[in-house]
Amino acid sequence: YDIDFQRNRIRLQKLGWFRVLGLHQLPEECEIANAFLIRKPSGFYVHLTVFVPRSLSNPPDERLQPVGVDLGIKSQVTLSNGLQFSFEVPVSRRIKRLQRILSRKKRGSKNYERIRHLLRREYEKLNNRKRDIHNKILAFLKRYPTVVLQDDPVKCWQEGFFGGKVHSTAIGGLKARLKQNLVTLV
């Protein structure tokens, strides 16, 4: 691969040059380790893995106290300092309509595959919205030096009365990303 930041282009081996959006997000001092071409229902994407020097990353704010995180149904994220985050990304009416249309199509036909492709694109948009909310919460919590997470069995919530609420907030994915990306105490 080869990257031209001035013209927003990237060259992939055996494929040639492509115009790429989002190269401005990379810091100039970063070192590129990998580049993968990924196909999603909405199109092709280049996934870059970069190493950023520690001097460019934002250290946690030492003036802030450690914070505790409680996951819940009424407000999805409650912090020990009183801040609450409530969010929900419900299934759109378009997805429901496409699922009804899909159920009436003959399996294996071109129309069936076309509707399946449209459904995949809609689900990708839904997942992108949930991931964006998770990214914003993670970026906010990275300011704290230590995050203490209450280890709740979210899977049990989904099997009970709150299945739709847990599904529309993707609170289990948020819990996994909190454990993976932050200095957490469980």
Tab-separated table of C-alpha atoms in Angstrom:
chain	number	residue	atom	x	y	z
A	1	TYR	CA	0.000	0.000	0.000
A	2	ASP	CA	0.974	3.613	-0.465
A	3	ILE	CA	-0.781	6.717	0.897
A	4	ASP	CA	-0.969	10.169	-0.676
A	5	PHE	CA	-2.325	12.524	2.010
A	6	GLN	CA	-2.424	15.583	-0.294
A	7	ARG	CA	-4.772	13.974	-2.826
A	8	ASN	CA	-6.634	11.708	-0.341
A	9	ARG	CA	-5.641	8.610	-2.241
A	10	ILE	CA	-4.384	5.185	-1.246
A	11	ARG	CA	-2.785	2.524	-3.417
A	12	LEU	CA	-3.511	-1.092	-2.593
A	13	GLN	CA	-1.403	-3.906	-3.959
A	14	LYS	CA	-2.807	-5.408	-7.198
A	15	LEU	CA	-5.820	-3.052	-7.119
A	16	GLY	CA	-4.404	0.396	-7.883
A	17	TRP	CA	-5.165	3.880	-6.548
A	18	PHE	CA	-8.439	4.746	-4.776
A	19	ARG	CA	-9.877	7.940	-3.372
A	20	VAL	CA	-10.323	7.594	0.394
A	21	LEU	CA	-12.256	9.768	2.836
A	22	GLY	CA	-11.019	10.279	6.389
A	23	LEU	CA	-7.251	10.348	5.924
A	24	HIS	CA	-7.206	13.746	7.657
A	25	GLN	CA	-7.978	11.946	10.933
A	26	LEU	CA	-4.542	10.316	11.020
A	27	PRO	CA	-1.856	12.256	12.892
A	28	GLU	CA	1.246	13.041	10.855
A	29	GLU	CA	3.639	11.277	13.269
A	30	CYS	CA	1.762	7.963	13.214
A	31	GLU	CA	3.320	4.815	11.840
A	32	ILE	CA	1.044	2.680	9.650
A	33	ALA	CA	1.252	-1.019	10.441
A	34	ASN	CA	-1.510	-2.619	8.329
A	35	ALA	CA	-4.085	-1.778	5.704
A	36	PHE	CA	-7.029	-4.074	4.994
A	37	LEU	CA	-9.727	-3.768	2.375
A	38	ILE	CA	-13.082	-4.634	3.953
A	39	ARG	CA	-16.352	-5.167	2.120
A	40	LYS	CA	-19.518	-4.174	3.944
A	41	PRO	CA	-23.088	-3.962	2.637
A	42	SER	CA	-22.707	-0.206	2.173
A	43	GLY	CA	-19.462	-0.465	0.173
A	44	PHE	CA	-15.711	-1.016	0.482
A	45	TYR	CA	-13.626	0.366	3.350
A	46	VAL	CA	-9.926	0.521	4.128
A	47	HIS	CA	-9.113	-0.441	7.717
A	48	LEU	CA	-5.800	1.040	8.840
A	49	THR	CA	-3.890	-0.022	11.931
A	50	VAL	CA	-1.559	2.705	13.137
A	51	PHE	CA	0.864	3.175	16.005
A	52	VAL	CA	0.599	6.585	17.669
A	53	PRO	CA	3.456	7.824	19.876
A	54	ARG	CA	2.529	8.244	23.532
A	55	SER	CA	3.230	11.971	23.317
A	56	LEU	CA	0.234	12.382	20.974
A	57	SER	CA	-2.282	10.451	23.082
A	58	ASN	CA	-4.277	12.328	25.716
A	59	PRO	CA	-3.404	11.179	29.238
A	60	PRO	CA	-6.245	10.940	31.778
A	61	ASP	CA	-6.973	14.066	33.782
A	62	GLU	CA	-5.332	13.496	37.186
A	63	ARG	CA	-7.531	16.136	38.830
A	64	LEU	CA	-10.598	13.915	38.378
A	65	GLN	CA	-11.460	11.284	40.954
A	66	PRO	CA	-11.909	7.625	40.004
A	67	VAL	CA	-15.460	6.978	38.864
A	68	GLY	CA	-17.835	4.042	39.205
A	69	VAL	CA	-20.085	2.944	36.342
A	70	ASP	CA	-23.472	1.292	36.821
A	71	LEU	CA	-25.303	-0.100	33.810
A	72	GLY	CA	-29.079	-0.116	33.927
A	73	ILE	CA	-32.358	-0.174	32.053
A	74	LYS	CA	-33.883	3.189	32.966
A	75	SER	CA	-30.694	5.169	32.384
A	76	GLN	CA	-28.199	3.018	30.532
A	77	VAL	CA	-25.044	4.432	32.154
A	78	THR	CA	-24.945	6.057	35.589
A	79	LEU	CA	-21.687	7.361	37.014
A	80	SER	CA	-20.874	7.593	40.699
A	81	ASN	CA	-20.570	11.383	40.436
A	82	GLY	CA	-24.253	11.640	39.409
A	83	LEU	CA	-23.962	11.888	35.634
A	84	GLN	CA	-26.423	9.765	33.668
A	85	PHE	CA	-26.454	8.770	30.004
A	86	SER	CA	-29.676	7.524	28.436
A	87	PHE	CA	-29.757	6.424	24.824
A	88	GLU	CA	-31.775	4.134	22.628
A	89	VAL	CA	-31.550	3.256	18.939
A	90	PRO	CA	-34.823	1.500	18.115
A	91	VAL	CA	-35.341	-0.686	15.063
A	92	SER	CA	-36.530	1.552	12.229
A	93	ARG	CA	-39.828	1.215	10.420
A	94	ARG	CA	-37.885	0.579	7.218
A	95	ILE	CA	-36.299	-2.551	8.691
A	96	LYS	CA	-39.687	-3.867	9.769
A	97	ARG	CA	-41.115	-3.190	6.313
A	98	LEU	CA	-38.166	-4.858	4.553
A	99	GLN	CA	-38.507	-7.919	6.775
A	100	ARG	CA	-42.171	-8.229	5.831
A	101	ILE	CA	-41.294	-7.921	2.147
A	102	LEU	CA	-38.500	-10.492	2.517
A	103	SER	CA	-40.849	-13.032	4.101
A	104	ARG	CA	-43.014	-12.960	0.957
A	105	LYS	CA	-40.152	-13.457	-1.522
A	106	LYS	CA	-39.118	-16.823	-2.890
A	107	ARG	CA	-35.924	-18.001	-1.241
A	108	GLY	CA	-32.951	-17.918	-3.615
A	109	SER	CA	-34.522	-15.525	-6.139
A	110	LYS	CA	-32.889	-12.283	-7.256
A	111	ASN	CA	-35.573	-10.216	-5.517
A	112	TYR	CA	-34.940	-12.143	-2.287
A	113	GLU	CA	-31.201	-11.395	-2.487
A	114	ARG	CA	-31.867	-7.722	-3.321
A	115	ILE	CA	-34.088	-7.283	-0.244
A	116	ARG	CA	-31.528	-9.123	1.908
A	117	HIS	CA	-28.869	-6.693	0.709
A	118	LEU	CA	-31.087	-3.716	1.601
A	119	LEU	CA	-31.723	-5.246	5.048
A	120	ARG	CA	-27.992	-5.691	5.632
A	121	ARG	CA	-27.400	-2.027	4.788
A	122	GLU	CA	-30.120	-0.907	7.217
A	123	TYR	CA	-28.741	-3.096	10.000
A	124	GLU	CA	-25.270	-1.717	9.325
A	125	LYS	CA	-26.613	1.843	9.753
A	126	LEU	CA	-28.275	0.788	13.021
A	127	ASN	CA	-25.067	-0.780	14.326
A	128	ASN	CA	-23.042	2.277	13.277
A	129	ARG	CA	-25.330	4.530	15.319
A	130	LYS	CA	-24.941	2.293	18.383
A	131	ARG	CA	-21.159	2.137	17.921
A	132	ASP	CA	-21.015	5.933	17.635
A	133	ILE	CA	-22.810	6.314	20.979
A	134	HIS	CA	-20.439	3.798	22.566
A	135	ASN	CA	-17.418	5.661	21.161
A	136	LYS	CA	-18.639	8.940	22.650
A	137	ILE	CA	-19.175	7.366	26.082
A	138	LEU	CA	-15.741	5.700	25.949
A	139	ALA	CA	-14.067	8.974	24.961
A	140	PHE	CA	-15.753	10.692	27.912
A	141	LEU	CA	-14.724	7.963	30.367
A	142	LYS	CA	-11.093	7.989	29.141
A	143	ARG	CA	-10.693	11.317	30.929
A	144	TYR	CA	-10.940	9.511	34.284
A	145	PRO	CA	-7.802	7.851	35.688
A	146	THR	CA	-9.675	4.754	36.912
A	147	VAL	CA	-13.107	3.399	36.039
A	148	VAL	CA	-14.797	0.889	38.339
A	149	LEU	CA	-17.454	-1.205	36.602
A	150	GLN	CA	-20.215	-3.116	38.337
A	151	ASP	CA	-20.278	-6.599	36.785
A	152	ASP	CA	-23.985	-7.121	36.045
A	153	PRO	CA	-25.307	-10.172	34.152
A	154	VAL	CA	-26.719	-8.262	31.155
A	155	LYS	CA	-27.592	-11.546	29.422
A	156	CYS	CA	-30.161	-12.262	32.162
A	157	TRP	CA	-31.793	-8.865	31.597
A	158	GLN	CA	-32.273	-9.696	27.935
A	159	GLU	CA	-34.026	-12.974	28.715
A	160	GLY	CA	-36.538	-11.248	30.997
A	161	PHE	CA	-38.922	-8.375	30.377
A	162	PHE	CA	-36.256	-5.976	29.130
A	163	GLY	CA	-35.137	-7.802	25.952
A	164	GLY	CA	-36.134	-5.051	23.539
A	165	LYS	CA	-34.579	-2.303	25.660
A	166	VAL	CA	-31.286	-4.206	26.031
A	167	HIS	CA	-31.250	-4.922	22.291
A	168	SER	CA	-31.928	-1.317	21.248
A	169	THR	CA	-29.198	0.085	23.510
A	170	ALA	CA	-26.585	-2.673	22.935
A	171	ILE	CA	-25.599	-2.333	26.579
A	172	GLY	CA	-23.790	-5.690	26.552
A	173	GLY	CA	-21.481	-4.474	23.785
A	174	LEU	CA	-20.830	-1.284	25.749
A	175	LYS	CA	-19.880	-3.337	28.809
A	176	ALA	CA	-17.455	-5.457	26.755
A	177	ARG	CA	-15.851	-2.371	25.207
A	178	LEU	CA	-15.502	-0.725	28.630
A	179	LYS	CA	-13.647	-3.781	29.917
A	180	GLN	CA	-11.456	-3.937	26.808
A	181	ASN	CA	-10.503	-0.282	26.306
A	182	LEU	CA	-10.278	1.307	29.744
A	183	VAL	CA	-8.316	0.772	32.936
A	184	THR	CA	-11.276	-0.755	34.734
A	185	LEU	CA	-11.728	-2.478	38.032
A	186	VAL	CA	-14.527	-5.024	37.935
